[in-house]
Amino acid sequence: MMLHSPTPAGVPPLAPLASSSPSCSAASLAVLTDLLEARTGQQLTSYRAWRIDTALKPLVRERGLDTIDRLVTSLLEGHDRTIADRIVDALLNQETSFFRDGQVIDQVVEAVAAIEASGRRARVWSAGCATGQEPISLAIAFAERQERDGIAPPDIVATDVSEVAVARAREGRFTQFEIQRGLPVRRMIRWFDERGGDWIAKPELTRMIAFRRHNLTADAAPGRFDVVLCRNVLLYLAAPAKAEVFARIASALRPDGLLVLGAGETVIGQTSRFEPSARMRGFYGRARNRDTAAEIAA
């Protein structure tokens, strides 16, 4: 495919890259890779390139096109102002489930209880929340604690770079397949209402959560927090973007705050802004020898 059209604003230029997608040329793959990284910091590495067909074919059909190459041509022509956002949303990895690594949710509840023992209401940030299963899992855990012990839930802020994902999360609507991933029947019946084959989170859950669109690599942190969950997000970032995210999270954490990463992630060898927490196994605290806020300001 020949791509002679001028590159529109916000869309990076072509760069050569081998394609592992059967219906996407190397030139188109380069455009998609650069677009995703420019907008989100995420890298579309070769081992993720196989997702392109599955992710973009619905958009190709919706636009009345026959190939992903033609979709990229439309992007480069710049006539459709929404197409770049739609492509980025489609390419983002929104893999998630309720109570993923459930013991982590229990540990967050425990950490929040310790913070609240000092008389301060805790604030929790679910960063990269995708379609909302993680923050809603947190809301369920804190709602059940409130029913059991009469303790009010903390403030929960949930963010994602995808406006589409945030809108879905805010609505709290899940398919039968999504609702069954991680939720036992007891919790499903207690905290969701069945409607038209989908399951809707009860308002008492969604009221606990402030959902916002937020780009971890570009936007200032949405406040100060006691616990930040950023699980399985950094895996897809290049080293400079990852360093920037660590810096932003460090600036958002209160001095005794905690960072929660995914099961396969670590700060060791990745950043000097965090160190393993001495009080919560598997979590991380701000490094005691770093003034992270001053570093970011500099």
PDB file of C-alpha atoms in Angstrom:
ATOM      1  CA  MET A   1       0.000   0.000   0.000  1.00  0.00           C
ATOM      2  CA  MET A   2       1.291   3.478  -0.898  1.00  0.00           C
ATOM      3  CA  LEU A   3       0.658   6.162   1.713  1.00  0.00           C
ATOM      4  CA  HIS A   4       1.264   9.561   0.086  1.00  0.00           C
ATOM      5  CA  SER A   5      -1.183  11.645   2.106  1.00  0.00           C
ATOM      6  CA  PRO A   6       0.250  14.248   4.491  1.00  0.00           C
ATOM      7  CA  THR A   7       0.281  13.241   8.149  1.00  0.00           C
ATOM      8  CA  PRO A   8      -2.497  15.022  10.135  1.00  0.00           C
ATOM      9  CA  ALA A   9      -1.810  16.740  13.443  1.00  0.00           C
ATOM     10  CA  GLY A  10      -1.283  14.308  16.300  1.00  0.00           C
ATOM     11  CA  VAL A  11      -0.488  11.362  14.038  1.00  0.00           C
ATOM     12  CA  PRO A  12       3.225  10.424  13.921  1.00  0.00           C
ATOM     13  CA  PRO A  13       4.973   9.875  10.578  1.00  0.00           C
ATOM     14  CA  LEU A  14       5.656   6.489   9.083  1.00  0.00           C
ATOM     15  CA  ALA A  15       8.589   4.385  10.227  1.00  0.00           C
ATOM     16  CA  PRO A  16       9.605   0.956   8.913  1.00  0.00           C
ATOM     17  CA  LEU A  17       8.537  -1.986  11.034  1.00  0.00           C
ATOM     18  CA  ALA A  18       8.003  -5.633  10.251  1.00  0.00           C
ATOM     19  CA  SER A  19       4.365  -6.686  10.377  1.00  0.00           C
ATOM     20  CA  SER A  20       3.128  -9.876  11.973  1.00  0.00           C
ATOM     21  CA  SER A  21      -0.486  -9.077  11.125  1.00  0.00           C
ATOM     22  CA  PRO A  22      -1.820 -10.982   8.108  1.00  0.00           C
ATOM     23  CA  SER A  23      -3.980  -8.063   6.918  1.00  0.00           C
ATOM     24  CA  CYS A  24      -1.836  -5.082   7.865  1.00  0.00           C
ATOM     25  CA  SER A  25       1.231  -3.898   5.973  1.00  0.00           C
ATOM     26  CA  ALA A  26       4.472  -2.927   7.709  1.00  0.00           C
ATOM     27  CA  ALA A  27       3.834   0.724   6.825  1.00  0.00           C
ATOM     28  CA  SER A  28       0.360   0.652   8.403  1.00  0.00           C
ATOM     29  CA  LEU A  29       1.669  -1.152  11.469  1.00  0.00           C
ATOM     30  CA  ALA A  30       4.264   1.602  11.908  1.00  0.00           C
ATOM     31  CA  VAL A  31       1.542   4.272  11.829  1.00  0.00           C
ATOM     32  CA  LEU A  32      -0.592   2.395  14.366  1.00  0.00           C
ATOM     33  CA  THR A  33       2.377   1.729  16.642  1.00  0.00           C
ATOM     34  CA  ASP A  34       3.477   5.355  16.665  1.00  0.00           C
ATOM     35  CA  LEU A  35      -0.071   6.651  17.123  1.00  0.00           C
ATOM     36  CA  LEU A  36      -0.691   4.449  20.154  1.00  0.00           C
ATOM     37  CA  GLU A  37       2.602   5.396  21.799  1.00  0.00           C
ATOM     38  CA  ALA A  38       2.156   9.113  21.078  1.00  0.00           C
ATOM     39  CA  ARG A  39      -1.361   9.171  22.560  1.00  0.00           C
ATOM     40  CA  THR A  40      -0.920   6.804  25.540  1.00  0.00           C
ATOM     41  CA  GLY A  41       2.728   5.909  26.049  1.00  0.00           C
ATOM     42  CA  GLN A  42       1.874   2.269  25.348  1.00  0.00           C
ATOM     43  CA  GLN A  43       3.997   0.262  22.944  1.00  0.00           C
ATOM     44  CA  LEU A  44       2.489  -2.065  20.365  1.00  0.00           C
ATOM     45  CA  THR A  45       5.362  -4.523  20.448  1.00  0.00           C
ATOM     46  CA  SER A  46       5.703  -7.368  17.974  1.00  0.00           C
ATOM     47  CA  TYR A  47       4.243  -9.905  20.384  1.00  0.00           C
ATOM     48  CA  ARG A  48       1.088  -7.751  20.680  1.00  0.00           C
ATOM     49  CA  ALA A  49       0.762  -7.075  16.948  1.00  0.00           C
ATOM     50  CA  TRP A  50      -1.411 -10.153  16.494  1.00  0.00           C
ATOM     51  CA  ARG A  51      -4.205  -8.249  18.279  1.00  0.00           C
ATOM     52  CA  ILE A  52      -4.478  -5.707  15.492  1.00  0.00           C
ATOM     53  CA  ASP A  53      -6.795  -7.807  13.330  1.00  0.00           C
ATOM     54  CA  THR A  54      -9.189  -8.618  16.158  1.00  0.00           C
ATOM     55  CA  ALA A  55      -9.104  -5.098  17.577  1.00  0.00           C
ATOM     56  CA  LEU A  56      -9.581  -3.128  14.361  1.00  0.00           C
ATOM     57  CA  LYS A  57     -11.744  -5.340  12.146  1.00  0.00           C
ATOM     58  CA  PRO A  58     -15.006  -4.080  13.770  1.00  0.00           C
ATOM     59  CA  LEU A  59     -13.959  -0.491  13.059  1.00  0.00           C
ATOM     60  CA  VAL A  60     -12.971  -1.417   9.494  1.00  0.00           C
ATOM     61  CA  ARG A  61     -16.452  -2.877   8.908  1.00  0.00           C
ATOM     62  CA  GLU A  62     -18.161   0.084  10.593  1.00  0.00           C
ATOM     63  CA  ARG A  63     -16.389   2.496   8.242  1.00  0.00           C
ATOM     64  CA  GLY A  64     -17.376   0.408   5.205  1.00  0.00           C
ATOM     65  CA  LEU A  65     -13.749  -0.451   4.391  1.00  0.00           C
ATOM     66  CA  ASP A  66     -12.237  -3.767   3.420  1.00  0.00           C
ATOM     67  CA  THR A  67      -8.765  -3.722   4.995  1.00  0.00           C
ATOM     68  CA  ILE A  68      -6.861  -2.255   7.917  1.00  0.00           C
ATOM     69  CA  ASP A  69      -4.532  -0.629   5.387  1.00  0.00           C
ATOM     70  CA  ARG A  70      -7.471   1.368   4.050  1.00  0.00           C
ATOM     71  CA  LEU A  71      -8.403   2.342   7.609  1.00  0.00           C
ATOM     72  CA  VAL A  72      -4.878   3.704   8.075  1.00  0.00           C
ATOM     73  CA  THR A  73      -5.134   5.576   4.778  1.00  0.00           C
ATOM     74  CA  SER A  74      -8.326   7.199   6.059  1.00  0.00           C
ATOM     75  CA  LEU A  75      -6.499   8.131   9.260  1.00  0.00           C
ATOM     76  CA  LEU A  76      -3.664   9.769   7.338  1.00  0.00           C
ATOM     77  CA  GLU A  77      -6.008  11.682   5.045  1.00  0.00           C
ATOM     78  CA  GLY A  78      -7.333  13.441   8.146  1.00  0.00           C
ATOM     79  CA  HIS A  79     -10.946  13.908   7.014  1.00  0.00           C
ATOM     80  CA  ASP A  80     -12.455  11.903   9.903  1.00  0.00           C
ATOM     81  CA  ARG A  81     -11.756  13.775  13.138  1.00  0.00           C
ATOM     82  CA  THR A  82     -12.798  10.846  15.349  1.00  0.00           C
ATOM     83  CA  ILE A  83     -10.915   8.020  13.708  1.00  0.00           C
ATOM     84  CA  ALA A  84      -7.633   8.433  15.620  1.00  0.00           C
ATOM     85  CA  ASP A  85      -9.430   8.246  18.973  1.00  0.00           C
ATOM     86  CA  ARG A  86     -11.417   5.232  17.835  1.00  0.00           C
ATOM     87  CA  ILE A  87      -8.288   3.398  16.701  1.00  0.00           C
ATOM     88  CA  VAL A  88      -6.461   4.121  19.955  1.00  0.00           C
ATOM     89  CA  ASP A  89      -9.434   2.924  22.023  1.00  0.00           C
ATOM     90  CA  ALA A  90      -9.579  -0.282  19.992  1.00  0.00           C
ATOM     91  CA  LEU A  91      -5.852  -0.990  20.366  1.00  0.00           C
ATOM     92  CA  LEU A  92      -5.678  -0.458  24.115  1.00  0.00           C
ATOM     93  CA  ASN A  93      -5.454  -3.632  26.167  1.00  0.00           C
ATOM     94  CA  GLN A  94      -8.518  -3.524  28.441  1.00  0.00           C
ATOM     95  CA  GLU A  95      -8.078  -7.015  29.874  1.00  0.00           C
ATOM     96  CA  THR A  96      -9.502  -7.027  33.398  1.00  0.00           C
ATOM     97  CA  SER A  97     -11.814  -8.933  35.727  1.00  0.00           C
ATOM     98  CA  PHE A  98     -13.524  -8.601  39.075  1.00  0.00           C
ATOM     99  CA  PHE A  99     -11.394  -9.311  42.149  1.00  0.00           C
ATOM    100  CA  ARG A 100      -8.344 -10.003  40.014  1.00  0.00           C
ATOM    101  CA  ASP A 101      -5.739 -11.411  42.432  1.00  0.00           C
ATOM    102  CA  GLY A 102      -8.388 -11.144  45.110  1.00  0.00           C
ATOM    103  CA  GLN A 103      -5.927 -11.169  48.013  1.00  0.00           C
ATOM    104  CA  VAL A 104      -4.646  -7.818  46.769  1.00  0.00           C
ATOM    105  CA  ILE A 105      -8.095  -6.275  47.257  1.00  0.00           C
ATOM    106  CA  ASP A 106      -8.145  -7.686  50.803  1.00  0.00           C
ATOM    107  CA  GLN A 107      -4.702  -6.180  51.436  1.00  0.00           C
ATOM    108  CA  VAL A 108      -5.881  -2.776  50.214  1.00  0.00           C
ATOM    109  CA  VAL A 109      -8.809  -2.918  52.656  1.00  0.00           C
ATOM    110  CA  GLU A 110      -6.324  -3.808  55.416  1.00  0.00           C
ATOM    111  CA  ALA A 111      -4.004  -0.952  54.440  1.00  0.00           C
ATOM    112  CA  VAL A 112      -6.879   1.531  54.383  1.00  0.00           C
ATOM    113  CA  ALA A 113      -7.994   0.363  57.831  1.00  0.00           C
ATOM    114  CA  ALA A 114      -4.508   1.072  59.197  1.00  0.00           C
ATOM    115  CA  ILE A 115      -4.554   4.564  57.689  1.00  0.00           C
ATOM    116  CA  GLU A 116      -8.026   5.293  59.049  1.00  0.00           C
ATOM    117  CA  ALA A 117      -6.892   4.222  62.525  1.00  0.00           C
ATOM    118  CA  SER A 118      -4.933   7.483  62.631  1.00  0.00           C
ATOM    119  CA  GLY A 119      -8.181   9.415  62.182  1.00  0.00           C
ATOM    120  CA  ARG A 120      -7.743  10.319  58.514  1.00  0.00           C
ATOM    121  CA  ARG A 121     -10.170   9.341  55.772  1.00  0.00           C
ATOM    122  CA  ALA A 122      -8.202   7.445  53.153  1.00  0.00           C
ATOM    123  CA  ARG A 123      -8.135   8.119  49.405  1.00  0.00           C
ATOM    124  CA  VAL A 124      -7.590   5.328  46.860  1.00  0.00           C
ATOM    125  CA  TRP A 125      -6.667   5.724  43.183  1.00  0.00           C
ATOM    126  CA  SER A 126      -7.356   2.935  40.682  1.00  0.00           C
ATOM    127  CA  ALA A 127      -5.116   4.013  37.773  1.00  0.00           C
ATOM    128  CA  GLY A 128      -5.708   2.390  34.397  1.00  0.00           C
ATOM    129  CA  CYS A 129      -9.087   1.098  35.555  1.00  0.00           C
ATOM    130  CA  ALA A 130     -10.204  -0.062  32.067  1.00  0.00           C
ATOM    131  CA  THR A 131     -13.946  -0.820  32.134  1.00  0.00           C
ATOM    132  CA  GLY A 132     -14.208  -0.540  35.912  1.00  0.00           C
ATOM    133  CA  GLN A 133     -13.942  -4.011  37.371  1.00  0.00           C
ATOM    134  CA  GLU A 134     -11.097  -3.117  39.737  1.00  0.00           C
ATOM    135  CA  PRO A 135     -12.639  -0.006  41.343  1.00  0.00           C
ATOM    136  CA  ILE A 136     -16.024  -1.698  41.577  1.00  0.00           C
ATOM    137  CA  SER A 137     -14.339  -4.677  43.269  1.00  0.00           C
ATOM    138  CA  LEU A 138     -12.847  -2.216  45.755  1.00  0.00           C
ATOM    139  CA  ALA A 139     -16.256  -0.611  46.270  1.00  0.00           C
ATOM    140  CA  ILE A 140     -17.799  -4.020  46.966  1.00  0.00           C
ATOM    141  CA  ALA A 141     -15.084  -4.866  49.500  1.00  0.00           C
ATOM    142  CA  PHE A 142     -15.530  -1.546  51.311  1.00  0.00           C
ATOM    143  CA  ALA A 143     -19.341  -1.743  51.141  1.00  0.00           C
ATOM    144  CA  GLU A 144     -19.210  -5.179  52.747  1.00  0.00           C
ATOM    145  CA  ARG A 145     -16.903  -3.812  55.432  1.00  0.00           C
ATOM    146  CA  GLN A 146     -19.401  -1.016  56.052  1.00  0.00           C
ATOM    147  CA  GLU A 147     -22.243  -3.531  56.407  1.00  0.00           C
ATOM    148  CA  ARG A 148     -20.150  -5.632  58.772  1.00  0.00           C
ATOM    149  CA  ASP A 149     -18.358  -2.991  60.863  1.00  0.00           C
ATOM    150  CA  GLY A 150     -20.183   0.255  60.177  1.00  0.00           C
ATOM    151  CA  ILE A 151     -17.036   1.933  58.758  1.00  0.00           C
ATOM    152  CA  ALA A 152     -17.587   4.406  55.922  1.00  0.00           C
ATOM    153  CA  PRO A 153     -15.734   3.646  52.677  1.00  0.00           C
ATOM    154  CA  PRO A 154     -12.730   5.710  51.553  1.00  0.00           C
ATOM    155  CA  ASP A 155     -12.771   8.063  48.597  1.00  0.00           C
ATOM    156  CA  ILE A 156     -12.100   6.105  45.390  1.00  0.00           C
ATOM    157  CA  VAL A 157     -10.917   7.752  42.170  1.00  0.00           C
ATOM    158  CA  ALA A 158     -10.754   5.575  39.045  1.00  0.00           C
ATOM    159  CA  THR A 159      -9.079   6.716  35.832  1.00  0.00           C
ATOM    160  CA  ASP A 160      -8.235   5.464  32.365  1.00  0.00           C
ATOM    161  CA  VAL A 161      -6.815   6.973  29.197  1.00  0.00           C
ATOM    162  CA  SER A 162      -9.790   5.697  27.180  1.00  0.00           C
ATOM    163  CA  GLU A 163     -12.929   7.836  27.288  1.00  0.00           C
ATOM    164  CA  VAL A 164     -14.908   4.842  25.990  1.00  0.00           C
ATOM    165  CA  ALA A 165     -13.665   2.642  28.838  1.00  0.00           C
ATOM    166  CA  VAL A 166     -14.364   5.323  31.438  1.00  0.00           C
ATOM    167  CA  ALA A 167     -17.915   5.794  30.112  1.00  0.00           C
ATOM    168  CA  ARG A 168     -18.538   2.064  30.377  1.00  0.00           C
ATOM    169  CA  ALA A 169     -17.059   1.946  33.870  1.00  0.00           C
ATOM    170  CA  ARG A 170     -19.177   4.884  35.002  1.00  0.00           C
ATOM    171  CA  GLU A 171     -22.301   3.140  33.717  1.00  0.00           C
ATOM    172  CA  GLY A 172     -21.401  -0.020  35.637  1.00  0.00           C
ATOM    173  CA  ARG A 173     -22.938  -2.288  33.002  1.00  0.00           C
ATOM    174  CA  PHE A 174     -21.379  -5.692  32.333  1.00  0.00           C
ATOM    175  CA  THR A 175     -22.160  -8.654  30.125  1.00  0.00           C
ATOM    176  CA  GLN A 176     -22.875 -12.106  31.500  1.00  0.00           C
ATOM    177  CA  PHE A 177     -19.346 -13.155  30.534  1.00  0.00           C
ATOM    178  CA  GLU A 178     -17.763 -10.161  32.282  1.00  0.00           C
ATOM    179  CA  ILE A 179     -19.827 -10.499  35.444  1.00  0.00           C
ATOM    180  CA  GLN A 180     -18.884 -14.144  35.886  1.00  0.00           C
ATOM    181  CA  ARG A 181     -15.148 -13.424  35.760  1.00  0.00           C
ATOM    182  CA  GLY A 182     -14.133 -13.239  39.396  1.00  0.00           C
ATOM    183  CA  LEU A 183     -17.557 -12.767  40.982  1.00  0.00           C
ATOM    184  CA  PRO A 184     -19.220 -15.576  42.942  1.00  0.00           C
ATOM    185  CA  VAL A 185     -22.988 -15.812  42.572  1.00  0.00           C
ATOM    186  CA  ARG A 186     -23.561 -14.436  46.070  1.00  0.00           C
ATOM    187  CA  ARG A 187     -21.796 -11.176  45.294  1.00  0.00           C
ATOM    188  CA  MET A 188     -23.286 -10.996  41.827  1.00  0.00           C
ATOM    189  CA  ILE A 189     -26.834 -11.154  43.197  1.00  0.00           C
ATOM    190  CA  ARG A 190     -26.115  -8.827  46.123  1.00  0.00           C
ATOM    191  CA  TRP A 191     -24.384  -6.018  44.248  1.00  0.00           C
ATOM    192  CA  PHE A 192     -25.769  -6.125  40.698  1.00  0.00           C
ATOM    193  CA  ASP A 193     -29.179  -5.988  39.046  1.00  0.00           C
ATOM    194  CA  GLU A 194     -29.893  -8.066  35.939  1.00  0.00           C
ATOM    195  CA  ARG A 195     -31.315  -6.000  33.090  1.00  0.00           C
ATOM    196  CA  GLY A 196     -31.797  -7.146  29.520  1.00  0.00           C
ATOM    197  CA  GLY A 197     -29.149  -9.837  29.781  1.00  0.00           C
ATOM    198  CA  ASP A 198     -26.576  -7.436  31.270  1.00  0.00           C
ATOM    199  CA  TRP A 199     -25.730  -6.790  34.905  1.00  0.00           C
ATOM    200  CA  ILE A 200     -25.757  -3.267  36.347  1.00  0.00           C
ATOM    201  CA  ALA A 201     -23.780  -2.320  39.459  1.00  0.00           C
ATOM    202  CA  LYS A 202     -26.042  -0.976  42.187  1.00  0.00           C
ATOM    203  CA  PRO A 203     -25.932   2.827  42.602  1.00  0.00           C
ATOM    204  CA  GLU A 204     -24.540   2.477  46.126  1.00  0.00           C
ATOM    205  CA  LEU A 205     -21.361   1.103  44.521  1.00  0.00           C
ATOM    206  CA  THR A 206     -20.934   3.533  41.644  1.00  0.00           C
ATOM    207  CA  ARG A 207     -21.612   6.491  43.966  1.00  0.00           C
ATOM    208  CA  MET A 208     -18.438   5.575  45.859  1.00  0.00           C
ATOM    209  CA  ILE A 209     -16.267   6.064  42.770  1.00  0.00           C
ATOM    210  CA  ALA A 210     -15.269   9.207  40.879  1.00  0.00           C
ATOM    211  CA  PHE A 211     -14.517   8.069  37.319  1.00  0.00           C
ATOM    212  CA  ARG A 212     -12.307  10.347  35.204  1.00  0.00           C
ATOM    213  CA  ARG A 213     -10.410  10.224  31.933  1.00  0.00           C
ATOM    214  CA  HIS A 214      -6.700  10.572  32.674  1.00  0.00           C
ATOM    215  CA  ASN A 215      -3.466   9.947  30.790  1.00  0.00           C
ATOM    216  CA  LEU A 216      -0.835   8.591  33.162  1.00  0.00           C
ATOM    217  CA  THR A 217       2.033   9.723  30.944  1.00  0.00           C
ATOM    218  CA  ALA A 218       0.787  13.260  30.286  1.00  0.00           C
ATOM    219  CA  ASP A 219      -1.668  14.474  32.940  1.00  0.00           C
ATOM    220  CA  ALA A 220      -1.048  15.636  36.487  1.00  0.00           C
ATOM    221  CA  ALA A 221      -2.176  13.186  39.143  1.00  0.00           C
ATOM    222  CA  PRO A 222      -5.836  13.675  40.138  1.00  0.00           C
ATOM    223  CA  GLY A 223      -5.056  14.503  43.760  1.00  0.00           C
ATOM    224  CA  ARG A 224      -3.175  13.069  46.732  1.00  0.00           C
ATOM    225  CA  PHE A 225      -3.699   9.453  47.721  1.00  0.00           C
ATOM    226  CA  ASP A 226      -2.946   6.898  50.413  1.00  0.00           C
ATOM    227  CA  VAL A 227      -3.085   3.892  48.070  1.00  0.00           C
ATOM    228  CA  VAL A 228      -2.504   3.826  44.303  1.00  0.00           C
ATOM    229  CA  LEU A 229      -3.295   0.690  42.320  1.00  0.00           C
ATOM    230  CA  CYS A 230      -1.532   0.700  38.954  1.00  0.00           C
ATOM    231  CA  ARG A 231      -1.682  -2.963  38.027  1.00  0.00           C
ATOM    232  CA  ASN A 232      -0.546  -4.353  34.669  1.00  0.00           C
ATOM    233  CA  VAL A 233      -0.346  -0.909  33.080  1.00  0.00           C
ATOM    234  CA  LEU A 234       3.392  -0.268  33.139  1.00  0.00           C
ATOM    235  CA  LEU A 235       4.025  -3.525  31.279  1.00  0.00           C
ATOM    236  CA  TYR A 236       3.116  -1.803  28.013  1.00  0.00           C
ATOM    237  CA  LEU A 237       5.145   1.388  28.457  1.00  0.00           C
ATOM    238  CA  ALA A 238       8.568   2.247  27.103  1.00  0.00           C
ATOM    239  CA  ALA A 239      11.229   2.988  29.732  1.00  0.00           C
ATOM    240  CA  PRO A 240      10.984   6.826  29.532  1.00  0.00           C
ATOM    241  CA  ALA A 241       7.183   6.754  29.832  1.00  0.00           C
ATOM    242  CA  LYS A 242       7.407   4.269  32.689  1.00  0.00           C
ATOM    243  CA  ALA A 243       9.831   6.548  34.546  1.00  0.00           C
ATOM    244  CA  GLU A 244       7.444   9.462  34.076  1.00  0.00           C
ATOM    245  CA  VAL A 245       4.532   7.454  35.478  1.00  0.00           C
ATOM    246  CA  PHE A 246       6.540   6.395  38.531  1.00  0.00           C
ATOM    247  CA  ALA A 247       7.422  10.053  39.125  1.00  0.00           C
ATOM    248  CA  ARG A 248       3.808  11.198  38.839  1.00  0.00           C
ATOM    249  CA  ILE A 249       2.556   8.480  41.172  1.00  0.00           C
ATOM    250  CA  ALA A 250       5.289   9.244  43.699  1.00  0.00           C
ATOM    251  CA  SER A 251       4.221  12.895  43.713  1.00  0.00           C
ATOM    252  CA  ALA A 252       0.603  11.836  44.275  1.00  0.00           C
ATOM    253  CA  LEU A 253       1.312   9.532  47.214  1.00  0.00           C
ATOM    254  CA  ARG A 254       1.184  10.810  50.753  1.00  0.00           C
ATOM    255  CA  PRO A 255       4.429  10.175  52.676  1.00  0.00           C
ATOM    256  CA  ASP A 256       3.159   6.896  54.140  1.00  0.00           C
ATOM    257  CA  GLY A 257       1.220   5.930  51.002  1.00  0.00           C
ATOM    258  CA  LEU A 258       1.398   2.637  49.135  1.00  0.00           C
ATOM    259  CA  LEU A 259       1.769   1.681  45.477  1.00  0.00           C
ATOM    260  CA  VAL A 260       0.216  -1.583  44.259  1.00  0.00           C
ATOM    261  CA  LEU A 261       1.541  -3.117  41.028  1.00  0.00           C
ATOM    262  CA  GLY A 262       0.505  -6.234  39.123  1.00  0.00           C
ATOM    263  CA  ALA A 263       1.658  -9.691  40.141  1.00  0.00           C
ATOM    264  CA  GLY A 264       4.388  -9.735  37.478  1.00  0.00           C
ATOM    265  CA  GLU A 265       5.576  -6.164  38.051  1.00  0.00           C
ATOM    266  CA  THR A 266       8.183  -4.658  40.368  1.00  0.00           C
ATOM    267  CA  VAL A 267       9.918  -1.361  41.071  1.00  0.00           C
ATOM    268  CA  ILE A 268      13.252  -3.117  41.518  1.00  0.00           C
ATOM    269  CA  GLY A 269      15.542  -2.137  38.679  1.00  0.00           C
ATOM    270  CA  GLN A 270      12.808   0.131  37.273  1.00  0.00           C
ATOM    271  CA  THR A 271      12.884   3.209  39.487  1.00  0.00           C
ATOM    272  CA  SER A 272      14.603   4.594  42.576  1.00  0.00           C
ATOM    273  CA  ARG A 273      11.486   6.479  43.643  1.00  0.00           C
ATOM    274  CA  PHE A 274       9.940   3.446  45.348  1.00  0.00           C
ATOM    275  CA  GLU A 275      11.070   0.626  47.580  1.00  0.00           C
ATOM    276  CA  PRO A 276       9.324  -2.490  48.967  1.00  0.00           C
ATOM    277  CA  SER A 277       7.017  -1.624  51.840  1.00  0.00           C
ATOM    278  CA  ALA A 278       8.113  -2.803  55.250  1.00  0.00           C
ATOM    279  CA  ARG A 279       4.521  -2.974  56.514  1.00  0.00           C
ATOM    280  CA  MET A 280       2.574  -4.411  53.571  1.00  0.00           C
ATOM    281  CA  ARG A 281       4.121  -7.384  51.806  1.00  0.00           C
ATOM    282  CA  GLY A 282       4.041  -7.042  48.014  1.00  0.00           C
ATOM    283  CA  PHE A 283       3.295  -3.295  48.085  1.00  0.00           C
ATOM    284  CA  TYR A 284       5.697  -0.390  47.640  1.00  0.00           C
ATOM    285  CA  GLY A 285       6.278   2.884  49.443  1.00  0.00           C
ATOM    286  CA  ARG A 286       8.051   6.062  48.438  1.00  0.00           C
ATOM    287  CA  ALA A 287      11.812   5.746  48.784  1.00  0.00           C
ATOM    288  CA  ARG A 288      12.850   7.428  51.981  1.00  0.00           C
ATOM    289  CA  ASN A 289      15.963   8.987  50.448  1.00  0.00           C
ATOM    290  CA  ARG A 290      14.140  10.730  47.587  1.00  0.00           C
ATOM    291  CA  ASP A 291      12.259  14.016  47.594  1.00  0.00           C
ATOM    292  CA  THR A 292      10.116  13.043  44.613  1.00  0.00           C
ATOM    293  CA  ALA A 293       7.996  16.179  44.543  1.00  0.00           C
ATOM    294  CA  ALA A 294      11.092  18.368  44.318  1.00  0.00           C
ATOM    295  CA  GLU A 295      12.527  16.192  41.558  1.00  0.00           C
ATOM    296  CA  ILE A 296       9.374  16.478  39.450  1.00  0.00           C
ATOM    297  CA  ALA A 297       9.184  20.236  39.964  1.00  0.00           C
ATOM    298  CA  ALA A 298      12.802  20.490  38.832  1.00  0.00           C
TER     299      ALA A 298
END
